[in-house]
DNA sequence: CGACAACTTGACGGGCGTCAACCGGAGTGG
DNA sequence: CCACTCCGGTTGACGCCCGTCAAGTTGTCG
């Protein structure tokens, strides 16, 4: 097993950043029963209102978590990348109150919920990492409420860019300075409470102002300090080491 | 001790709703060292950026959790009432990423963080209740992102009213049909991403439309079904028994 | 009963939504 | 190899919801 890349490695590495895991913890995690699957962009991984029996781990690719209004409005409440467990909350809550959908082609691993739950209680370091992970998710939600509620369109989008860049960098997915934006402008709109048209106008503006440069869906942050200032971005809420 | 009202009773009752606590669990909780304090409206209970050594329990009264933008904008991200532990997240996160402030005169109990953390790991039912509580908080944040991001002003306010009414009812603080709104219109504005002026206009409108009746800060829900429809309110996200 | 906070109301303006047209690149099939 | 299609991005015109400002009015607590 040693040295062989493993579907759960990203998760183990991430949990290791959240709590001090010893060799036994890591071994126990890597022994978790799971089945790996490739899914196309747009695939639903979790559906609102359904009880869940397995936990979904995002092995590679990007996903978003979203809710819908009765009128059909869609609000993305978070984005996820490599190594993110998409339903830690379902270890203790029975039914999903939202949807999770792949936004790129992705590889996922379905892990036995009962087995993971058992590990969380048998091995304090693992339980602590999982709980801590869910608390950081909550902190990100709080920042998003602030972002959507109290910043103007340009700042909201800049803030989202800063967050994605920082999280990609921490997870080792991409550099802060230049990365491929995994989402469309419509998805950015759904995450910021705007419309796709206005997102486009603001991205053009951020380009004109020299904060970013875009080529297709590739985004290069030309002036991190300027973007950070526009975004009013302080990474403290991510509670991440990097 | 038996039968005597106790500062921690509200918390124990609430945790009992989140997980099946046996007599030993309850006894252990009620033995937690704590000091009770009365604080006036406006008092800061948690300050962004400071490390916390004690956990704050709201014994009676109301509190809000909020963040500020650099420009001075304030966003309330949640409201709290009797029996709510205000910083479960600080059991595992070192520094506060937001503020918590009393919005009425309130009684709080400061509980030793180390002792509570110990209990969480020694007694699975207690740990589970606390973790579950933090997951429900996260679910509420998600709903608020949706509320602020994708509903119009009238619906946002109606949704907040429905949530407060439901939570007060579950906690036994007030009836759904008529309760005293603990917050000012400015605070409602800060919670919904609006201005106090517009909140006032919408409350007047909800009154004219017959959904609510107001007298001072007293609010009576005259037509719950109508208000629920306007709010697009579905209590599933509260994950509460009632 | 005075002072101060909270609420109420109106006039006006702007940021963002809506609608609609067009562009461009990637995938597909002839 | 090129035409067709489709999705996502781009741009402009126009309008509305909600913000801003400012002037009362009400309520509450000393």
Coordinates of C-alpha atoms (C1' of nucleotides) in Angstrom, one line a residue:
Chain A
X1 CA 0.0 0.0 0.0
X2 CA 2.8 2.4 0.9
X3 CA 3.4 5.1 -1.7
X4 CA 0.5 4.0 -3.9
X5 CA -1.9 6.8 -4.6
X6 CA -5.2 6.2 -2.9
X7 CA -8.6 7.8 -3.4
X8 CA -8.7 8.8 0.3
X9 CA -5.3 10.4 0.4
X10 CA -6.6 13.9 -0.2
X11 CA -9.1 13.6 2.6
X12 CA -6.4 12.2 5.0
X13 CA -4.1 15.0 4.2
X14 CA -6.8 17.6 4.7
X15 CA -7.9 16.1 8.1
X16 CA -4.2 16.0 9.0
X17 CA -4.1 19.7 8.6
X18 CA -7.1 20.0 11.0
X19 CA -5.9 17.8 13.8
X20 CA -2.7 16.0 14.7
X21 CA -3.3 12.5 13.3
X22 CA -0.9 9.7 14.2
X23 CA 0.0 6.7 12.1
X24 CA -2.8 4.6 13.5
X25 CA -5.3 7.3 12.8
X26 CA -4.1 7.5 9.2
X27 CA -4.1 3.8 8.8
X28 CA -7.7 3.5 10.2
X29 CA -8.8 6.2 7.7
X30 CA -7.2 4.6 4.7
X31 CA -8.9 1.3 5.6
X32 CA -12.4 2.8 5.3
X33 CA -14.6 0.9 2.9
X34 CA -15.4 3.0 -0.1
X35 CA -16.3 2.9 -3.8
X36 CA -14.9 5.3 -6.3
X37 CA -16.9 6.7 -9.1
X38 CA -16.4 9.2 -12.0
X39 CA -19.2 11.6 -12.5
X40 CA -19.8 14.2 -15.3
X41 CA -20.2 18.0 -14.6
X42 CA -23.7 18.7 -13.4
X43 CA -24.1 15.4 -11.6
X44 CA -26.1 15.6 -8.4
X45 CA -24.1 14.1 -5.5
X46 CA -26.6 15.0 -2.7
X47 CA -30.2 15.9 -3.1
X48 CA -32.3 18.0 -0.8
X49 CA -34.8 16.0 1.2
X50 CA -33.3 12.6 0.8
X51 CA -31.8 10.6 3.7
X52 CA -28.1 9.7 3.1
X53 CA -26.5 6.4 3.9
X54 CA -23.0 7.1 2.5
X55 CA -20.7 10.0 2.8
X56 CA -19.4 11.6 -0.4
X57 CA -15.8 12.5 -0.7
X58 CA -14.6 14.7 -3.5
X59 CA -11.4 13.0 -4.8
X60 CA -10.8 15.4 -7.7
X61 CA -12.7 18.1 -9.4
X62 CA -15.0 20.8 -8.1
X63 CA -18.5 20.8 -6.6
X64 CA -21.0 23.3 -5.3
X65 CA -23.6 23.2 -2.6
X66 CA -26.9 25.0 -3.3
X67 CA -30.4 25.7 -2.3
X68 CA -33.5 26.8 -4.3
X69 CA -36.3 29.2 -3.6
X70 CA -39.9 28.4 -4.4
X71 CA -39.6 31.0 -7.2
X72 CA -36.8 29.0 -8.8
X73 CA -33.9 31.3 -7.7
X74 CA -30.7 29.3 -7.0
X75 CA -28.2 30.2 -4.4
X76 CA -24.9 28.5 -4.2
X77 CA -23.8 28.5 -0.6
X78 CA -20.3 26.9 -1.0
X79 CA -17.8 25.5 -3.4
X80 CA -15.7 22.4 -2.7
X81 CA -12.5 21.0 -4.0
X82 CA -10.1 18.0 -3.7
X83 CA -10.3 16.2 -0.4
X84 CA -13.4 17.9 0.8
X85 CA -16.0 15.6 2.5
X86 CA -19.3 16.8 1.2
X87 CA -21.6 15.7 3.9
X88 CA -19.9 15.6 7.3
X89 CA -23.2 17.1 8.5
X90 CA -25.0 13.9 7.6
X91 CA -23.1 12.0 10.2
X92 CA -25.6 13.6 12.6
X93 CA -28.4 15.0 10.6
X94 CA -30.8 12.6 8.9
X95 CA -32.0 14.4 5.8
X96 CA -30.2 16.8 3.4
X97 CA -31.4 20.4 3.5
X98 CA -29.7 21.3 0.3
X99 CA -28.1 19.9 -2.9
X100 CA -24.6 19.2 -3.9
X101 CA -23.6 19.1 -7.5
X102 CA -20.4 18.5 -9.4
X103 CA -19.5 21.6 -11.5
X104 CA -16.6 19.9 -13.4
X105 CA -16.1 16.3 -14.3
X106 CA -15.1 14.8 -10.9
X107 CA -14.1 11.7 -9.1
X108 CA -15.8 10.9 -5.9
X109 CA -15.5 8.1 -3.3
X110 CA -18.6 6.9 -1.4
X111 CA -17.6 6.1 2.2
X112 CA -19.8 4.1 4.6
X113 CA -21.4 6.6 6.9
X114 CA -21.7 4.2 9.8
X115 CA -18.0 3.3 9.6
X116 CA -16.9 6.9 9.5
X117 CA -19.1 7.8 12.4
X118 CA -17.6 4.9 14.4
X119 CA -14.1 6.2 13.7
X120 CA -15.1 9.7 14.8
X121 CA -15.9 8.4 18.2
X122 CA -13.3 5.7 18.6
X123 CA -10.4 8.0 17.6
X124 CA -10.6 11.4 19.1
X125 CA -8.1 12.9 16.7
X126 CA -10.3 11.9 13.8
X127 CA -13.5 13.1 15.5
X128 CA -11.8 16.4 16.3
X129 CA -10.7 16.9 12.7
X130 CA -14.2 16.2 11.3
X131 CA -15.9 18.4 13.9
X132 CA -13.3 21.1 13.2
X133 CA -13.9 20.8 9.5
X134 CA -17.6 21.3 10.0
X135 CA -17.0 24.4 12.2
X136 CA -14.8 25.9 9.5
X137 CA -17.5 25.3 7.0
X138 CA -19.8 27.2 9.3
X139 CA -17.4 30.1 9.5
X140 CA -17.2 30.3 5.7
X141 CA -21.0 30.4 5.6
X142 CA -21.0 33.3 8.0
X143 CA -18.5 35.2 5.8
X144 CA -20.8 34.5 2.8
X145 CA -23.8 35.9 4.6
X146 CA -21.7 39.1 5.1
X147 CA -20.5 39.0 1.6
X148 CA -23.9 38.7 0.0
X149 CA -25.6 41.0 2.5
X150 CA -23.3 43.9 2.9
X151 CA -20.8 44.2 0.0
X152 CA -21.4 45.7 -3.5
X153 CA -21.2 43.5 -6.6
X154 CA -17.5 44.2 -7.4
X155 CA -16.4 43.4 -3.8
X156 CA -18.5 40.3 -3.6
X157 CA -16.9 38.8 -6.8
X158 CA -13.4 39.9 -5.7
X159 CA -14.0 38.3 -2.4
X160 CA -15.1 35.0 -4.0
X161 CA -11.9 35.1 -6.1
X162 CA -9.7 35.6 -3.1
X163 CA -11.4 32.8 -1.3
X164 CA -11.1 30.3 -4.1
X165 CA -7.5 31.3 -4.8
X166 CA -6.6 30.9 -1.1
X167 CA -8.3 27.6 -0.7
X168 CA -6.9 26.2 -3.9
X169 CA -3.4 27.2 -2.7
X170 CA -3.9 25.6 0.8
X171 CA -5.1 22.4 -0.8
X172 CA -2.2 22.4 -3.3
X173 CA -4.6 22.5 -6.3
X174 CA -3.2 25.7 -7.8
X175 CA -1.1 28.7 -7.2
X176 CA -2.7 31.8 -5.8
X177 CA -1.4 33.9 -8.6
X178 CA -2.9 32.0 -11.6
X179 CA -5.6 29.4 -11.6
X180 CA -8.3 28.0 -13.7
X181 CA -11.6 29.2 -12.4
X182 CA -13.7 26.1 -12.2
X183 CA -17.1 27.8 -12.5
X184 CA -19.0 29.7 -15.1
X185 CA -20.1 33.3 -14.7
X186 CA -23.7 32.1 -14.0
X187 CA -22.4 30.0 -11.1
X188 CA -20.5 33.0 -9.8
X189 CA -23.7 34.9 -10.0
X190 CA -25.6 32.2 -8.1
X191 CA -22.9 32.3 -5.4
X192 CA -22.9 36.0 -5.0
X193 CA -26.6 36.7 -5.3
X194 CA -26.2 38.6 -8.6
X195 CA -27.1 37.9 -12.2
X196 CA -24.7 36.5 -14.8
X197 CA -24.9 39.7 -16.8
X198 CA -23.8 41.8 -13.9
X199 CA -21.0 39.4 -12.9
X200 CA -19.7 39.8 -16.4
X201 CA -19.7 43.6 -16.1
X202 CA -17.8 43.4 -12.8
X203 CA -15.3 40.9 -14.1
X204 CA -14.6 43.2 -17.0
X205 CA -14.2 46.1 -14.6
X206 CA -11.8 44.1 -12.4
X207 CA -9.8 43.5 -15.5
X208 CA -9.8 47.1 -16.6
X209 CA -8.7 48.1 -13.1
X210 CA -5.7 45.8 -13.4
X211 CA -6.6 43.5 -10.5
X212 CA -7.0 40.4 -12.7
X213 CA -6.4 39.3 -16.2
X214 CA -8.6 36.7 -17.9
X215 CA -8.2 34.5 -20.9
X216 CA -11.2 32.2 -21.3
X217 CA -11.9 30.7 -18.0
X218 CA -8.3 31.1 -16.9
X219 CA -7.9 33.8 -14.2
X220 CA -4.6 35.4 -13.3
X221 CA -4.5 37.6 -10.3
X222 CA -2.3 40.5 -11.4
X223 CA -2.4 42.5 -8.2
X224 CA -3.2 40.5 -5.2
X225 CA -3.0 43.4 -2.8
X226 CA -5.4 45.5 -4.9
X227 CA -7.8 42.6 -5.3
X228 CA -7.6 41.9 -1.5
X229 CA -8.4 45.5 -0.8
X230 CA -11.3 45.6 -3.2
X231 CA -12.7 42.4 -1.7
X232 CA -12.2 43.4 1.9
X233 CA -10.7 39.9 2.2
X234 CA -9.2 38.7 5.5
X235 CA -8.4 35.0 5.4
X236 CA -8.8 34.6 9.2
X237 CA -12.3 33.1 8.7
X238 CA -10.8 30.2 6.8
X239 CA -8.9 29.1 9.9
X240 CA -6.3 27.5 7.6
X241 CA -2.6 27.2 8.4
X242 CA -1.5 28.6 5.1
Chain B
X1 CA -30.4 20.6 43.9
X2 CA -33.5 18.8 42.5
X3 CA -36.3 21.0 41.4
X4 CA -34.2 24.1 42.0
X5 CA -34.0 26.2 38.9
X6 CA -30.5 26.3 37.6
X7 CA -28.6 28.5 35.2
X8 CA -27.7 25.6 33.0
X9 CA -31.1 24.0 32.8
X10 CA -32.0 25.7 29.5
X11 CA -28.9 24.4 27.9
X12 CA -29.4 20.9 29.3
X13 CA -32.9 20.9 28.0
X14 CA -31.8 22.0 24.6
X15 CA -29.0 19.4 24.4
X16 CA -31.6 16.8 25.4
X17 CA -33.6 17.7 22.3
X18 CA -30.5 17.1 20.2
X19 CA -29.4 13.8 21.6
X20 CA -30.7 11.2 24.0
X21 CA -29.1 12.2 27.3
X22 CA -29.3 9.8 30.3
X23 CA -29.3 10.8 33.9
X24 CA -25.5 10.7 34.2
X25 CA -25.1 13.0 31.2
X26 CA -27.5 15.5 32.7
X27 CA -25.8 15.3 36.1
X28 CA -22.4 15.8 34.5
X29 CA -23.6 18.8 32.6
X30 CA -25.2 20.4 35.7
X31 CA -21.9 20.0 37.6
X32 CA -20.1 22.1 35.1
X33 CA -18.3 25.0 36.8
X34 CA -19.7 28.3 35.7
X35 CA -20.3 31.9 36.8
X36 CA -23.5 33.7 36.1
X37 CA -23.6 37.4 35.1
X38 CA -26.2 39.9 34.1
X39 CA -25.4 42.1 31.1
X40 CA -27.2 45.1 29.6
X41 CA -28.4 45.3 26.1
X42 CA -25.5 46.0 23.7
X43 CA -22.9 44.2 25.8
X44 CA -20.3 42.4 23.8
X45 CA -20.0 38.7 24.8
X46 CA -17.5 37.6 22.2
X47 CA -15.2 39.9 20.2
X48 CA -13.7 39.1 16.8
X49 CA -10.0 38.3 16.9
X50 CA -9.8 37.4 20.6
X51 CA -8.9 34.0 21.9
X52 CA -11.6 32.6 24.2
X53 CA -11.0 30.6 27.4
X54 CA -14.6 30.3 28.5
X55 CA -17.8 29.3 26.7
X56 CA -20.7 31.7 26.9
X57 CA -24.2 30.3 27.6
X58 CA -27.2 32.5 27.1
X59 CA -29.4 31.8 30.1
X60 CA -32.1 34.4 29.3
X61 CA -32.5 37.2 26.9
X62 CA -31.5 37.6 23.2
X63 CA -28.2 37.9 21.4
X64 CA -26.9 38.4 17.9
X65 CA -23.8 37.3 16.1
X66 CA -22.4 39.7 13.6
X67 CA -19.5 40.7 11.4
X68 CA -18.3 44.0 10.0
X69 CA -17.0 45.1 6.6
X70 CA -14.0 47.4 6.4
X71 CA -16.5 50.1 5.2
X72 CA -18.4 49.8 8.4
X73 CA -21.3 47.8 7.2
X74 CA -22.7 45.4 9.8
X75 CA -24.2 42.0 9.0
X76 CA -25.9 40.0 11.6
X77 CA -25.5 36.3 10.8
X78 CA -27.7 34.8 13.5
X79 CA -29.9 35.4 16.5
X80 CA -29.8 33.5 19.7
X81 CA -32.2 32.8 22.6
X82 CA -32.5 31.0 25.9
X83 CA -30.3 27.9 26.3
X84 CA -28.1 28.6 23.3
X85 CA -24.4 28.1 23.7
X86 CA -22.8 31.0 21.9
X87 CA -19.4 29.6 21.1
X88 CA -19.5 25.9 20.6
X89 CA -17.1 26.6 17.7
X90 CA -14.5 27.8 20.1
X91 CA -14.2 24.4 21.6
X92 CA -12.0 23.7 18.5
X93 CA -11.2 27.0 16.9
X94 CA -8.8 29.3 18.7
X95 CA -9.8 32.8 17.8
X96 CA -13.3 34.3 17.2
X97 CA -14.0 35.3 13.6
X98 CA -17.0 37.4 14.6
X99 CA -18.7 39.3 17.4
X100 CA -21.6 38.3 19.7
X101 CA -23.6 41.0 21.4
X102 CA -26.6 40.9 23.7
X103 CA -29.6 42.7 22.1
X104 CA -31.7 42.7 25.3
X105 CA -30.7 42.7 28.9
X106 CA -29.5 39.2 29.4
X107 CA -28.2 36.7 31.8
X108 CA -25.3 34.6 30.8
X109 CA -23.2 31.8 32.3
X110 CA -19.5 31.5 31.6
X111 CA -18.6 27.8 31.4
X112 CA -15.0 26.5 31.5
X113 CA -14.1 25.7 28.0
X114 CA -11.6 22.9 29.0
X115 CA -14.2 21.2 31.2
X116 CA -16.9 21.3 28.5
X117 CA -14.5 20.0 25.9
X118 CA -13.6 17.1 28.2
X119 CA -17.2 16.2 28.7
X120 CA -17.8 16.2 25.0
X121 CA -15.2 13.5 24.5
X122 CA -15.9 11.5 27.7
X123 CA -19.6 11.3 27.1
X124 CA -20.6 10.5 23.5
X125 CA -24.2 11.6 24.0
X126 CA -23.0 15.1 25.0
X127 CA -20.4 15.3 22.3
X128 CA -23.0 14.3 19.8
X129 CA -25.5 16.9 21.0
X130 CA -22.9 19.7 20.8
X131 CA -21.7 18.6 17.4
X132 CA -25.3 18.3 16.2
X133 CA -26.0 21.8 17.6
X134 CA -23.1 23.3 15.6
X135 CA -24.3 21.5 12.4
X136 CA -27.8 22.9 12.8
X137 CA -26.2 26.4 13.2
X138 CA -24.4 25.8 9.9
X139 CA -27.7 24.8 8.3
X140 CA -29.3 28.0 9.5
X141 CA -26.4 30.0 8.0
X142 CA -26.9 28.3 4.7
X143 CA -30.6 29.3 4.7
X144 CA -29.5 32.8 5.5
X145 CA -27.2 33.0 2.5
X146 CA -30.2 31.9 0.4
X147 CA -32.4 34.4 2.2
X148 CA -30.1 37.4 1.7
X149 CA -28.9 36.3 -1.7
X150 CA -32.1 35.4 -3.5
X151 CA -35.2 36.7 -1.9
X152 CA -36.7 40.2 -2.2
X153 CA -37.0 42.5 0.8
X154 CA -40.5 41.5 1.8
X155 CA -39.8 37.8 1.7
X156 CA -36.5 38.2 3.6
X157 CA -38.2 39.9 6.5
X158 CA -41.1 37.5 6.5
X159 CA -38.7 34.6 6.5
X160 CA -36.8 36.0 9.5
X161 CA -40.1 36.4 11.4
X162 CA -41.1 32.8 10.6
X163 CA -37.7 31.6 11.8
X164 CA -37.8 33.6 15.1
X165 CA -41.3 32.5 15.8
X166 CA -40.6 28.9 15.2
X167 CA -37.4 28.9 17.2
X168 CA -39.1 30.7 20.1
X169 CA -41.9 28.2 20.1
X170 CA -39.5 25.2 20.1
X171 CA -37.5 26.7 22.9
X172 CA -40.7 27.4 24.8
X173 CA -40.0 31.2 24.9
X174 CA -43.2 32.3 23.2
X175 CA -46.1 31.1 21.2
X176 CA -45.8 31.2 17.4
X177 CA -48.9 33.3 17.0
X178 CA -47.8 36.3 19.1
X179 CA -44.5 37.2 20.5
X180 CA -42.4 40.2 21.4
X181 CA -39.8 40.9 18.7
X182 CA -36.6 41.2 20.6
X183 CA -34.8 43.3 17.9
X184 CA -35.1 46.8 16.5
X185 CA -35.8 47.5 12.9
X186 CA -32.2 48.4 12.4
X187 CA -31.2 45.0 13.7
X188 CA -33.6 43.3 11.3
X189 CA -32.1 45.4 8.6
X190 CA -28.6 44.2 9.5
X191 CA -29.8 40.6 9.5
X192 CA -31.4 40.8 6.1
X193 CA -28.9 43.0 4.3
X194 CA -31.4 45.9 4.0
X195 CA -31.7 49.4 5.5
X196 CA -33.8 50.2 8.5
X197 CA -35.9 52.5 6.3
X198 CA -36.8 49.8 3.9
X199 CA -37.4 47.3 6.7
X200 CA -40.0 49.7 8.0
X201 CA -41.7 50.0 4.7
X202 CA -41.9 46.2 4.3
X203 CA -43.2 45.7 7.9
X204 CA -45.9 48.3 7.1
X205 CA -46.7 46.4 4.0
X206 CA -46.9 43.0 5.7
X207 CA -49.3 44.7 8.1
X208 CA -51.5 46.1 5.3
X209 CA -51.6 42.8 3.7
X210 CA -52.9 41.2 6.8
X211 CA -50.0 38.8 7.5
X212 CA -49.0 40.4 10.7
X213 CA -50.2 43.0 13.2
X214 CA -47.8 45.2 15.2
X215 CA -48.2 47.2 18.3
X216 CA -44.9 48.7 19.4
X217 CA -42.4 46.0 19.2
X218 CA -45.0 43.3 19.8
X219 CA -45.7 41.2 16.7
X220 CA -48.8 39.1 16.2
X221 CA -48.8 36.7 13.3
X222 CA -52.4 37.1 12.0
X223 CA -52.1 34.7 9.1
X224 CA -49.3 32.1 9.5
X225 CA -50.0 30.4 6.2
X226 CA -49.9 33.7 4.3
X227 CA -46.7 34.7 6.0
X228 CA -45.1 31.3 5.4
X229 CA -46.0 31.6 1.7
X230 CA -44.6 35.1 1.4
X231 CA -41.5 34.0 3.2
X232 CA -41.0 30.8 1.3
X233 CA -40.4 29.3 4.7
X234 CA -39.8 25.5 5.2
X235 CA -38.7 24.7 8.7
X236 CA -36.8 21.6 7.6
X237 CA -33.5 23.5 7.8
X238 CA -34.0 24.0 11.5
X239 CA -33.8 20.2 12.1
X240 CA -35.9 20.7 15.2
X241 CA -38.4 18.2 16.5
X242 CA -41.2 20.7 16.9
Chain C
dC1 C1' -41.9 66.0 31.5
dG2 C1' -37.7 66.3 29.0
dA3 C1' -34.4 63.6 26.3
dC4 C1' -33.2 60.3 23.4
dA5 C1' -33.8 56.2 20.7
dA6 C1' -36.7 54.1 17.6
dC7 C1' -40.1 54.4 14.2
dT8 C1' -42.5 56.7 10.1
dT9 C1' -42.9 59.0 5.8
dG10 C1' -41.7 61.3 1.4
dA11 C1' -38.6 62.7 -2.4
dC12 C1' -35.1 61.4 -5.2
dG13 C1' -31.2 58.7 -7.2
dG14 C1' -28.4 54.8 -8.4
dG15 C1' -26.9 50.0 -8.6
dC16 C1' -28.3 46.1 -10.3
dG17 C1' -32.0 43.3 -12.9
dT18 C1' -34.2 42.4 -17.2
dC19 C1' -34.4 41.9 -22.0
dA20 C1' -32.5 41.2 -26.2
dA21 C1' -29.0 40.9 -29.5
dC22 C1' -24.6 39.4 -30.9
dC23 C1' -20.0 37.1 -30.5
dG24 C1' -16.8 33.2 -30.0
dG25 C1' -15.0 28.8 -29.1
dA26 C1' -15.6 23.8 -28.6
dG27 C1' -17.7 19.8 -29.9
dT28 C1' -20.2 17.2 -33.7
dG29 C1' -21.5 15.4 -37.9
dG30 C1' -21.7 15.6 -42.8
Chain D
dC1 C1' -12.4 20.3 -43.7
dC2 C1' -16.1 23.0 -43.0
dA3 C1' -21.0 24.0 -41.5
dC4 C1' -24.0 23.6 -37.7
dT5 C1' -25.1 23.9 -33.0
dC6 C1' -24.9 25.1 -28.4
dC7 C1' -23.3 27.0 -24.4
dG8 C1' -21.1 30.7 -22.3
dG9 C1' -19.6 35.2 -22.6
dT10 C1' -20.3 40.3 -24.0
dT11 C1' -22.6 44.5 -24.7
dG12 C1' -26.3 48.1 -24.7
dA13 C1' -31.0 50.2 -23.4
dC14 C1' -34.1 50.7 -20.0
dG15 C1' -36.5 50.3 -15.6
dC16 C1' -37.3 49.1 -10.8
dC17 C1' -36.2 47.9 -6.1
dC18 C1' -34.0 49.5 -2.6
dG19 C1' -30.6 53.1 -0.7
dT20 C1' -30.0 57.8 0.8
dC21 C1' -31.2 61.9 2.9
dA22 C1' -34.0 64.5 5.6
dA23 C1' -37.9 65.8 8.4
dG24 C1' -41.2 64.6 11.4
dT25 C1' -43.7 61.5 15.1
dT26 C1' -44.0 58.1 18.6
dG27 C1' -42.6 55.7 22.5
dT28 C1' -40.0 54.9 26.6
dC29 C1' -37.2 55.6 30.5
dG30 C1' -35.2 58.5 33.7

